[in-house]
PDB file of C-alpha atoms in Angstrom:
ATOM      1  CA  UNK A   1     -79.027 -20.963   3.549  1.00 35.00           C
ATOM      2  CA  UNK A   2     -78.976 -24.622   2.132  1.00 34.00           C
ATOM      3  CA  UNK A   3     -79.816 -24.692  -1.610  1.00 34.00           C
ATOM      4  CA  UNK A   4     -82.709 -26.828  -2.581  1.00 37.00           C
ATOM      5  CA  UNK A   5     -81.879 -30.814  -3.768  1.00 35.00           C
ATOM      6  CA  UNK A   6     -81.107 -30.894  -7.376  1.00 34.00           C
ATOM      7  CA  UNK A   7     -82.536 -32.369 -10.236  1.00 37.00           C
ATOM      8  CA  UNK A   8     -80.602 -35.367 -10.146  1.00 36.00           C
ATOM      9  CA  UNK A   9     -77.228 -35.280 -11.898  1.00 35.00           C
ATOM     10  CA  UNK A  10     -77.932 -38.512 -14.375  1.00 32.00           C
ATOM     11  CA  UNK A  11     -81.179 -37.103 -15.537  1.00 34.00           C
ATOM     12  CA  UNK A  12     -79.570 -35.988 -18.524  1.00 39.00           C
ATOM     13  CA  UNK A  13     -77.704 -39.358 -19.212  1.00 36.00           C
ATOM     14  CA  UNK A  14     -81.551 -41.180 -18.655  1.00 37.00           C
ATOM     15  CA  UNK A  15     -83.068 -39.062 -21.093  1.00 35.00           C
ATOM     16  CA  UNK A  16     -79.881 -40.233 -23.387  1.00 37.00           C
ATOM     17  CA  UNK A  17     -80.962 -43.538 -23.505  1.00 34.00           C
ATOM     18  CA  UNK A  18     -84.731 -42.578 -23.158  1.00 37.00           C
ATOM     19  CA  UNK A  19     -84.250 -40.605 -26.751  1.00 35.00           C
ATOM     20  CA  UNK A  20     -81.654 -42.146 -28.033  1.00 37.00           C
ATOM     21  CA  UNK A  21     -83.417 -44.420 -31.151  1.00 35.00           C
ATOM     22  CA  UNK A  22     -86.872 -42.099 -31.731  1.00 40.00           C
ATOM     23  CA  UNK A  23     -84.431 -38.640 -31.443  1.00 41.00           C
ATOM     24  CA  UNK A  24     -81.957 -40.296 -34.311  1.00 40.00           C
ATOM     25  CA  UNK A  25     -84.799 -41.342 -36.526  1.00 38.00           C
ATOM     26  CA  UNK A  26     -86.426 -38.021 -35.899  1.00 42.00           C
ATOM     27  CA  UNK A  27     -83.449 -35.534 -36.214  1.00 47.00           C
ATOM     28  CA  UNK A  28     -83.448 -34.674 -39.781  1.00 40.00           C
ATOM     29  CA  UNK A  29     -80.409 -36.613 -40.516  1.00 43.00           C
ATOM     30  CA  UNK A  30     -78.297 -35.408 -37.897  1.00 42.00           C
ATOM     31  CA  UNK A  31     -76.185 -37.874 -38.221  1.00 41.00           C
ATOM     32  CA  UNK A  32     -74.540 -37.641 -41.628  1.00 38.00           C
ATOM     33  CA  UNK A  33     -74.511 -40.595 -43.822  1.00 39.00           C
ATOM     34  CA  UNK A  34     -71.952 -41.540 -46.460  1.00 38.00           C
ATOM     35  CA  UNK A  35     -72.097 -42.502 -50.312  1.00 49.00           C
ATOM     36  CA  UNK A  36     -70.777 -45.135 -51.772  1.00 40.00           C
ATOM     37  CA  UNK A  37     -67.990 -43.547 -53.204  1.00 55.00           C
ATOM     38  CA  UNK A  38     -66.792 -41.477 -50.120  1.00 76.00           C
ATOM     39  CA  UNK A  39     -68.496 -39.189 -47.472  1.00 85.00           C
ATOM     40  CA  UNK A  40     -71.456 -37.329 -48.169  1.00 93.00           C
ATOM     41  CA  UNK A  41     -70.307 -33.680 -46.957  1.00 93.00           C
ATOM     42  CA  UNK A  42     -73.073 -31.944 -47.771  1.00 94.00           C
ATOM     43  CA  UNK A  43     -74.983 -34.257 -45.340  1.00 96.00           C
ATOM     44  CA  UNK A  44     -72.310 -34.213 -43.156  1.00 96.00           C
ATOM     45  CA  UNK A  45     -72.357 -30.453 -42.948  1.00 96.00           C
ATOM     46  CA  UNK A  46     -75.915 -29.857 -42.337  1.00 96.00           C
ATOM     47  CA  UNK A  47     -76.366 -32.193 -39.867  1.00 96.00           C
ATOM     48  CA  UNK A  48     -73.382 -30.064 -37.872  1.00 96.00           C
ATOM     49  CA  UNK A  49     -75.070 -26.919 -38.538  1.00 95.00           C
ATOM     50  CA  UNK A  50     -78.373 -28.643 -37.181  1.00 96.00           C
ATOM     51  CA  UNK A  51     -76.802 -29.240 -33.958  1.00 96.00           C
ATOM     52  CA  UNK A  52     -75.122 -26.547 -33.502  1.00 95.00           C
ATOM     53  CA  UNK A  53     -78.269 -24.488 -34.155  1.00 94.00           C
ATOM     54  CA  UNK A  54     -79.934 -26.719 -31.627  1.00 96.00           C
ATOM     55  CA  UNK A  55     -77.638 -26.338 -28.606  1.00 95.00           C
ATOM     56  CA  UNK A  56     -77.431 -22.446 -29.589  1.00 92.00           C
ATOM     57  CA  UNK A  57     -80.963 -22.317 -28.504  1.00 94.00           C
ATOM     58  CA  UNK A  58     -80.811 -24.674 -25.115  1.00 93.00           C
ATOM     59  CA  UNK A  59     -77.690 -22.769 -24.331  1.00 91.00           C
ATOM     60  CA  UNK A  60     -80.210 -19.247 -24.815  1.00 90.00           C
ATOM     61  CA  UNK A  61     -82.649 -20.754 -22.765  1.00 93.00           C
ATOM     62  CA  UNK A  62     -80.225 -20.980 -20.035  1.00 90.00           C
ATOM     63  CA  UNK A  63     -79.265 -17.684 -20.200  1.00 88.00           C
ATOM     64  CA  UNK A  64     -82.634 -16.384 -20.649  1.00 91.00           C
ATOM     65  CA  UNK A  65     -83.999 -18.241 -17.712  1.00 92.00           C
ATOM     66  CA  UNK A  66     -80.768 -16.965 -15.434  1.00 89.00           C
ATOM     67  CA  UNK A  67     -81.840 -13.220 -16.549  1.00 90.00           C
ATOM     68  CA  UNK A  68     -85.523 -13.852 -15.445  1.00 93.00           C
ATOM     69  CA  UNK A  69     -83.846 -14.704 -11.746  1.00 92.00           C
ATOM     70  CA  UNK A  70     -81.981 -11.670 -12.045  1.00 91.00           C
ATOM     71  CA  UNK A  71     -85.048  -9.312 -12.954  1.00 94.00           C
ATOM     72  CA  UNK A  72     -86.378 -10.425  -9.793  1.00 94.00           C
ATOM     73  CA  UNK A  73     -83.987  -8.604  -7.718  1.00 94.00           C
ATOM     74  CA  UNK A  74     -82.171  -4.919  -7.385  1.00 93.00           C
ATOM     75  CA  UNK A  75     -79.850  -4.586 -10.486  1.00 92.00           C
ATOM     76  CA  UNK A  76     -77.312  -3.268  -8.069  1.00 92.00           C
ATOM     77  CA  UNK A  77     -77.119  -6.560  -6.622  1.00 91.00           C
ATOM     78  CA  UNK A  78     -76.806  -8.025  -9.681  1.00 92.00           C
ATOM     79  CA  UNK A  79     -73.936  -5.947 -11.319  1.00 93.00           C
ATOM     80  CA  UNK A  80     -71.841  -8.912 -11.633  1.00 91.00           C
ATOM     81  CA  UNK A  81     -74.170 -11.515 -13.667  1.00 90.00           C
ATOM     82  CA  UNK A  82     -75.385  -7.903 -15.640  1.00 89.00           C
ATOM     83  CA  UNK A  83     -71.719  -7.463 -16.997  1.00 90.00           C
ATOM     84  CA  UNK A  84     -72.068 -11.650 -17.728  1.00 90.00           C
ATOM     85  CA  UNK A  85     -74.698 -11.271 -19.824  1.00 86.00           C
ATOM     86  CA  UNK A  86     -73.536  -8.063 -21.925  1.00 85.00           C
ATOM     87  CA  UNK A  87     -70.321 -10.158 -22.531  1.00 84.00           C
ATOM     88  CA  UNK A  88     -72.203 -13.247 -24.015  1.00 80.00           C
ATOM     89  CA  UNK A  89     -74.392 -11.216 -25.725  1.00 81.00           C
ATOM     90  CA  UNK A  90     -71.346  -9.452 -27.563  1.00 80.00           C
ATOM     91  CA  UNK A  91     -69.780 -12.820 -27.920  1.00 75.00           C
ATOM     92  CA  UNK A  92     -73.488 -14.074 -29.908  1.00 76.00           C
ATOM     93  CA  UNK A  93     -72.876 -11.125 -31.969  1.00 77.00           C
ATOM     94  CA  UNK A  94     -69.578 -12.036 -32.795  1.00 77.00           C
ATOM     95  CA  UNK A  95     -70.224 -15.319 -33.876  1.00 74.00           C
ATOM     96  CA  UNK A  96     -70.752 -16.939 -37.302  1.00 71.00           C
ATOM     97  CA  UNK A  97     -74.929 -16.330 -37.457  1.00 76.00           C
ATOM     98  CA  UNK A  98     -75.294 -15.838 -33.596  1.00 75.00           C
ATOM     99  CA  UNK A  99     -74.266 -19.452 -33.083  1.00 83.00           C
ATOM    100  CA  UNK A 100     -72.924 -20.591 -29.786  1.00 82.00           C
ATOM    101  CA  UNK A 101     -69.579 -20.591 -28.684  1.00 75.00           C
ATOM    102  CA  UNK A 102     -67.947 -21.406 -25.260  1.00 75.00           C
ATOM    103  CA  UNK A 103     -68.256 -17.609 -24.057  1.00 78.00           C
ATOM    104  CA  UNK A 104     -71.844 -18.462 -24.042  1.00 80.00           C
ATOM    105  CA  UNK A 105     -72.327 -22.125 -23.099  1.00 84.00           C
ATOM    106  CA  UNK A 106     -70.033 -20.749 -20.021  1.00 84.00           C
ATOM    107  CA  UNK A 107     -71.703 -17.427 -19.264  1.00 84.00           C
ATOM    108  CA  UNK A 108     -74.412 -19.611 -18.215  1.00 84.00           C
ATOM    109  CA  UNK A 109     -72.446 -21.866 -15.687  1.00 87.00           C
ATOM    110  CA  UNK A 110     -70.960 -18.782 -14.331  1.00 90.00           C
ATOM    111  CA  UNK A 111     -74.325 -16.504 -13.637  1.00 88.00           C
ATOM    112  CA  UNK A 112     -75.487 -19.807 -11.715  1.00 87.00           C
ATOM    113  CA  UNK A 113     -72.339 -20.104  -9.691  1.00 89.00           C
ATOM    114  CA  UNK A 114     -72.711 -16.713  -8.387  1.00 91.00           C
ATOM    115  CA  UNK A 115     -76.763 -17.400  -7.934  1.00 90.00           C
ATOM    116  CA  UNK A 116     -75.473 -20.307  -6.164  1.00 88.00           C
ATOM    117  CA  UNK A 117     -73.400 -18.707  -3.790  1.00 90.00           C
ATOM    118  CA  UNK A 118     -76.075 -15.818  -3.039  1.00 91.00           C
ATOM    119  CA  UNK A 119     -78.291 -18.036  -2.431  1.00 88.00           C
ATOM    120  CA  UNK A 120     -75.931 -19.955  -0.022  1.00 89.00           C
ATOM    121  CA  UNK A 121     -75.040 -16.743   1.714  1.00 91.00           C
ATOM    122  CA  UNK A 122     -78.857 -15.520   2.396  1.00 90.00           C
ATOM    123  CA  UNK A 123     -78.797 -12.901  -0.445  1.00 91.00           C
ATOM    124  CA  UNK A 124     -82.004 -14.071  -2.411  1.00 91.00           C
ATOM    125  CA  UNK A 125     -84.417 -13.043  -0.089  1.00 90.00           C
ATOM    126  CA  UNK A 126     -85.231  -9.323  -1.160  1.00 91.00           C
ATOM    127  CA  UNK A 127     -87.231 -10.513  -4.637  1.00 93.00           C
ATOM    128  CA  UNK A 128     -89.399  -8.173  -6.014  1.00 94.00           C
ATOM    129  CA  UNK A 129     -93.045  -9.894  -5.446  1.00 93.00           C
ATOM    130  CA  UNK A 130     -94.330  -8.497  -8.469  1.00 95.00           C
ATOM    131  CA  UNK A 131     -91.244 -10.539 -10.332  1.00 95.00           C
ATOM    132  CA  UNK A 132     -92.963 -13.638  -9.204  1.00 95.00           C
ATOM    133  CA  UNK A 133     -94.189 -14.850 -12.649  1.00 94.00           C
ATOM    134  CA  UNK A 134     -90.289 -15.058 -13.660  1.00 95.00           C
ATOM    135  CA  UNK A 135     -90.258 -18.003 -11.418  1.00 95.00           C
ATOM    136  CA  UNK A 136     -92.220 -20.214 -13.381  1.00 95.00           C
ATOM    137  CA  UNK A 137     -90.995 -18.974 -16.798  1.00 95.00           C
ATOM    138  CA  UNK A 138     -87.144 -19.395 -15.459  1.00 95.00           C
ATOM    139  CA  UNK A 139     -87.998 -23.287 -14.212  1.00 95.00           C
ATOM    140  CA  UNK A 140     -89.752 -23.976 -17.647  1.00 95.00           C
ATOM    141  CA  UNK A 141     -87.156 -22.782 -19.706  1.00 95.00           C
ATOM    142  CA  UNK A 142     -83.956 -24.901 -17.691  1.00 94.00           C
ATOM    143  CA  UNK A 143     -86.444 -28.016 -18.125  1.00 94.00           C
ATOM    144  CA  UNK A 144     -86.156 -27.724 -21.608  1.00 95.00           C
ATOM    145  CA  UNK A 145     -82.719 -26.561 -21.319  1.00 94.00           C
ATOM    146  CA  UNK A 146     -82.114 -30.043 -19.560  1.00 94.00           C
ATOM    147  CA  UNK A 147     -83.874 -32.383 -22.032  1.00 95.00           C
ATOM    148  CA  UNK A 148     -82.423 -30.637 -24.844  1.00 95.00           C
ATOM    149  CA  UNK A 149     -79.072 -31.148 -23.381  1.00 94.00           C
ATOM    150  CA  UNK A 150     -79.992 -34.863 -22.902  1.00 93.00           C
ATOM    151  CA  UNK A 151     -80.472 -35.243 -27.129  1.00 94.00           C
ATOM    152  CA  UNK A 152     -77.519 -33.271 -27.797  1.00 95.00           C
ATOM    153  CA  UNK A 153     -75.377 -35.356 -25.663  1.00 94.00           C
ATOM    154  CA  UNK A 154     -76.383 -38.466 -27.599  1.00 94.00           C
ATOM    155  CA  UNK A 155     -75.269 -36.025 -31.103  1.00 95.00           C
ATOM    156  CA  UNK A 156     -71.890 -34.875 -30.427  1.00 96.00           C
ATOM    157  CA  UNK A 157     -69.789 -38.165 -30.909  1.00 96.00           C
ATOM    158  CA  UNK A 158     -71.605 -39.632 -34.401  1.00 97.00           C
ATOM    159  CA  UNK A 159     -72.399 -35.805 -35.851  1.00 97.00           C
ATOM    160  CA  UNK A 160     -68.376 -34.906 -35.268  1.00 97.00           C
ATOM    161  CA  UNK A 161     -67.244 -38.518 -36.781  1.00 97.00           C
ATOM    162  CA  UNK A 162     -69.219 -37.288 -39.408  1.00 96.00           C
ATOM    163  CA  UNK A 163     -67.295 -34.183 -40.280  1.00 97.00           C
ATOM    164  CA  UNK A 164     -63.963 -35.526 -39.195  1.00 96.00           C
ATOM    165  CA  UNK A 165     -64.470 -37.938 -41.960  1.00 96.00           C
ATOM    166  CA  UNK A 166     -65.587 -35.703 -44.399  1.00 95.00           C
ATOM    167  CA  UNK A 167     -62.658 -33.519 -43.321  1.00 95.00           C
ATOM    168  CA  UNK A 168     -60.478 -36.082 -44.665  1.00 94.00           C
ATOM    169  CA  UNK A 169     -62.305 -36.734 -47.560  1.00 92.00           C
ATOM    170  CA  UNK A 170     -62.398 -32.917 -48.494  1.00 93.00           C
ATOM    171  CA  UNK A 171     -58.708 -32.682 -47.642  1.00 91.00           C
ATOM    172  CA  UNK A 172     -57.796 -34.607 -50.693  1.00 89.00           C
ATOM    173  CA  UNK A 173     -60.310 -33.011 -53.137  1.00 87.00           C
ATOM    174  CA  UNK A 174     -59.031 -29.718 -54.366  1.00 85.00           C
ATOM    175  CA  UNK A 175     -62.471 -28.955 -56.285  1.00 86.00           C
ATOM    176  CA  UNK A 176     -63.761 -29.108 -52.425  1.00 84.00           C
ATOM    177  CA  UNK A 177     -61.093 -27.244 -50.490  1.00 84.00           C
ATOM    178  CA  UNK A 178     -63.891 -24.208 -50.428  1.00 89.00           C
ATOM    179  CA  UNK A 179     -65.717 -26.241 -47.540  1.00 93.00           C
ATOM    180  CA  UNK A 180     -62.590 -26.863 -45.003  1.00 93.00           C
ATOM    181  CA  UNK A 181     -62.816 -23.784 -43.170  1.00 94.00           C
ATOM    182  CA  UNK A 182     -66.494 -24.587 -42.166  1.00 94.00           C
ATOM    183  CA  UNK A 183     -66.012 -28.603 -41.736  1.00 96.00           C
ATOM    184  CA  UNK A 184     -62.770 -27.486 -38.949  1.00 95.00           C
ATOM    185  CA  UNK A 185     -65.478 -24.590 -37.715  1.00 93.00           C
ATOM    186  CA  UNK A 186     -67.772 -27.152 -36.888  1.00 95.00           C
ATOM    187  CA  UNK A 187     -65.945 -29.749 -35.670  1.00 96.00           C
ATOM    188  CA  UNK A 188     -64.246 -27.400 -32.713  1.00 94.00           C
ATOM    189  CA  UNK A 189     -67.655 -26.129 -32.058  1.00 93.00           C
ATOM    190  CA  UNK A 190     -68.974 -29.323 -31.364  1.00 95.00           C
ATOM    191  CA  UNK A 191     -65.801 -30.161 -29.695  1.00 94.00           C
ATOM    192  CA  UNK A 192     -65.990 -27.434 -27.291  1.00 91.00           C
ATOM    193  CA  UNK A 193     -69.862 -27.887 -26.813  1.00 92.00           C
ATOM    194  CA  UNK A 194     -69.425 -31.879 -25.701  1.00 92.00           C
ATOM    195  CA  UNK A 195     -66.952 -30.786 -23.024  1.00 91.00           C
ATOM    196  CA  UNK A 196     -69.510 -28.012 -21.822  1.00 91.00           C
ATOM    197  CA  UNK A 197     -72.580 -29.781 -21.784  1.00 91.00           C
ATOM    198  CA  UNK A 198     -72.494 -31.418 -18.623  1.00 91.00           C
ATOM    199  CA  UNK A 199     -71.369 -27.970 -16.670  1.00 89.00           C
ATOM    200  CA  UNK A 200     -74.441 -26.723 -18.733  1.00 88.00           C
ATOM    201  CA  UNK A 201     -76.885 -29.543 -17.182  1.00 91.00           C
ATOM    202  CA  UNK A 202     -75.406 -28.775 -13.722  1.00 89.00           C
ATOM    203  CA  UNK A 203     -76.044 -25.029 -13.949  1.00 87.00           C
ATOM    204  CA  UNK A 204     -79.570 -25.801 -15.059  1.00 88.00           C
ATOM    205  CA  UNK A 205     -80.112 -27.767 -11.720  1.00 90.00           C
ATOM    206  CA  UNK A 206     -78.521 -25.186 -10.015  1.00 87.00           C
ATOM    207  CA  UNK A 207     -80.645 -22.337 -10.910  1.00 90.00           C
ATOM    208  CA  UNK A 208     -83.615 -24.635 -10.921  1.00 92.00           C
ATOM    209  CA  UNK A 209     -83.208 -25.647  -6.823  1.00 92.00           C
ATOM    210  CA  UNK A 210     -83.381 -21.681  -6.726  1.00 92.00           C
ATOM    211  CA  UNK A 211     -86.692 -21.388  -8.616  1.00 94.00           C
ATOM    212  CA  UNK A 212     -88.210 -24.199  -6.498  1.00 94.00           C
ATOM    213  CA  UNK A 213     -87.389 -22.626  -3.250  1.00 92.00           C
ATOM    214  CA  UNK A 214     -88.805 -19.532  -4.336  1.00 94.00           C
ATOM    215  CA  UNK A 215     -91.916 -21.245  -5.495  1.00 94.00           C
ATOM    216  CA  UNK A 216     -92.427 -22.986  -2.355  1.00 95.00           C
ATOM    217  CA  UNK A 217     -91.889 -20.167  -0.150  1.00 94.00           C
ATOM    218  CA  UNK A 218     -94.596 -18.344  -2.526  1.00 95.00           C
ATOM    219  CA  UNK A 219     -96.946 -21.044  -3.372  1.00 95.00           C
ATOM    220  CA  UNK A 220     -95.755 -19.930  -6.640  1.00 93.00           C
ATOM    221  CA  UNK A 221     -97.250 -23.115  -9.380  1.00 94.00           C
ATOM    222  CA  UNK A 222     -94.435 -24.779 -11.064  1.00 93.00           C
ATOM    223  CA  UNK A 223     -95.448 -25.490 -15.274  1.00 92.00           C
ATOM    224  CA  UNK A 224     -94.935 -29.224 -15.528  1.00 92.00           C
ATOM    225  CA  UNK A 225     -91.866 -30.771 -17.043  1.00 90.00           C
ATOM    226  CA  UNK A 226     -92.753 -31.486 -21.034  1.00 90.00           C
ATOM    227  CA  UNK A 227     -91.829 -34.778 -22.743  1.00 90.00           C
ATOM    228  CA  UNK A 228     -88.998 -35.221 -24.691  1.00 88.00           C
ATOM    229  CA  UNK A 229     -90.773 -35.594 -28.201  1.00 89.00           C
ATOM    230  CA  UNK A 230     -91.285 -31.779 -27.432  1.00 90.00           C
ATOM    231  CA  UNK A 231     -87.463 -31.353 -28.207  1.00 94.00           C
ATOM    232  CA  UNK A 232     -86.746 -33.870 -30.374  1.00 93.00           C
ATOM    233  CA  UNK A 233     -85.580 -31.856 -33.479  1.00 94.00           C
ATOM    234  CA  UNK A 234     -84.242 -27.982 -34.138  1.00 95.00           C
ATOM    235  CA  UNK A 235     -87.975 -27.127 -35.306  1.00 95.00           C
ATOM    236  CA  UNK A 236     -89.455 -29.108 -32.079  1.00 96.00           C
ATOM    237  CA  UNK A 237     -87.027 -26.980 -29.560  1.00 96.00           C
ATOM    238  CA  UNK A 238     -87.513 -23.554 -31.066  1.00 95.00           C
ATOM    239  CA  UNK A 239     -91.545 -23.889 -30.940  1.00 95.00           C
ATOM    240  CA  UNK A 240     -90.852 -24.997 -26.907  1.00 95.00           C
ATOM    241  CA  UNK A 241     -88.221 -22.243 -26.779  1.00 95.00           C
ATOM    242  CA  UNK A 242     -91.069 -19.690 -28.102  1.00 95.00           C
ATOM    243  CA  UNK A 243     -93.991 -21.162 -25.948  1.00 93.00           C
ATOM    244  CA  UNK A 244     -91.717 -20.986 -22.722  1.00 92.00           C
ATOM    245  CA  UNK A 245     -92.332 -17.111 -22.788  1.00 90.00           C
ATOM    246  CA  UNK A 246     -95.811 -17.801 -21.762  1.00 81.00           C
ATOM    247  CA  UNK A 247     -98.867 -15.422 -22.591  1.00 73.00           C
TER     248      UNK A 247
END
């Protein structure tokens, strides 16, 4: 069976340049500014944390919206993306304050390549009709997934040449050393997260073609996509992120 069209691959790049000036205004001083005298690190810091804290929750809404797919269906056919999502969840565990880490970001690519291929192989068919309210939940949540991917893609770059510099500042302060381990922790976060991002946006697409084939096969309502002032900031995201559970 042929997979729905997907959301179009440079949505996520639009909504870059859509964002771009309103989301760095708006972000809390993600980007971290310097002093006179050297590097603010304390800035430079909590604008990593910020976005790291912010991608931690798009990359749960992925994960959350690939389990509301799987509810939908026998959880022996879905033994596979089940042992997926026990590993992430372990990994979240693991992790300094449940923050996101690659295990995560690629837990979600990986349940929607095996969606993907079910789907592609006729395997979808047998959802459970009284599962059909996870449709519309599951499409919500990868919509916010996707614009929230969109304003951390525009983060990544100025956020990490904010820590690299304050790295270097830090590295020849002794009465700072205390902060190196978390300005390094951060910066391969973020380094890890830019490479996964678009693999993240593709997923969400993925998953998403599946949700719209269900819902048109169902006359299942789709919620409308929100605007991207609805994610424009950590707070913004997890009140969206909360909502997207619906009633």
């Amino acid at each position: 069976m042929r997979i729905c069209k997907l959301v179009p691959g440079v949505l996520a790049a639009g909504l870059a340049f859509a964002i771009a000036m309103p989301a760095a205004a708006q972000f809390g001083g993600l980007v971290g500014g310097g002093k006179k005298d050297g590097v603010d690190v304390g800035k430079a810091l909590a604008a990593g944390t910020d976005l790291i804290g912010y991608v931690t929750v798009a990359t749960a809404l992925g994960n959350q919206a690939a389990d509301l797919l799987v509810d939908m269906y026998p959880p022996e056919k879905m033994v596979d993306i089940a042992n997926i999502s026990k590993a992430a969840a372990g990994a979240k565990a693991k992790a300094p304050n449940g923050n996101v880490d690659a295990e995560q970001m690629k837990a979600v690519e990986d349940k929607s390549a095996i969606l993907a291929k079910m789907q592609a192989d006729g395997q979808l068919k047998d959802y459970k009709k009284d599962k059909l309210g996870n449709v519309s939940k599951a499409y919500g949540k990868l919509g916010l997934m996707v614009l929230a991917d969109g304003v951390a893609g525009t983060k990544i770059k100025p956020t990490v040449d904010g820590l690299q510099a304050a790295l270097n500042q830090v590295s020849k302060d002794p009465t700072q050393a205390g902060k190196l381990e978390s300005i390094k922790y951060q910066i391969a976060t973020l380094t890890a997260v830019g490479a996964a991002l678009p693999k993240q946006v593709s997923s969400a697409n993925t998953v998403r073609s599946i949700c719209s084939q269900i819902s048109a096969a169902e006359k299942v309502p789709m919620p409308a996509d929100l605007s991207a002032d609805k994610v424009k900031d950590l707070p913004a995201l997890k009140t969206a992120s909360i909502a997207s559970d619906g009633p």
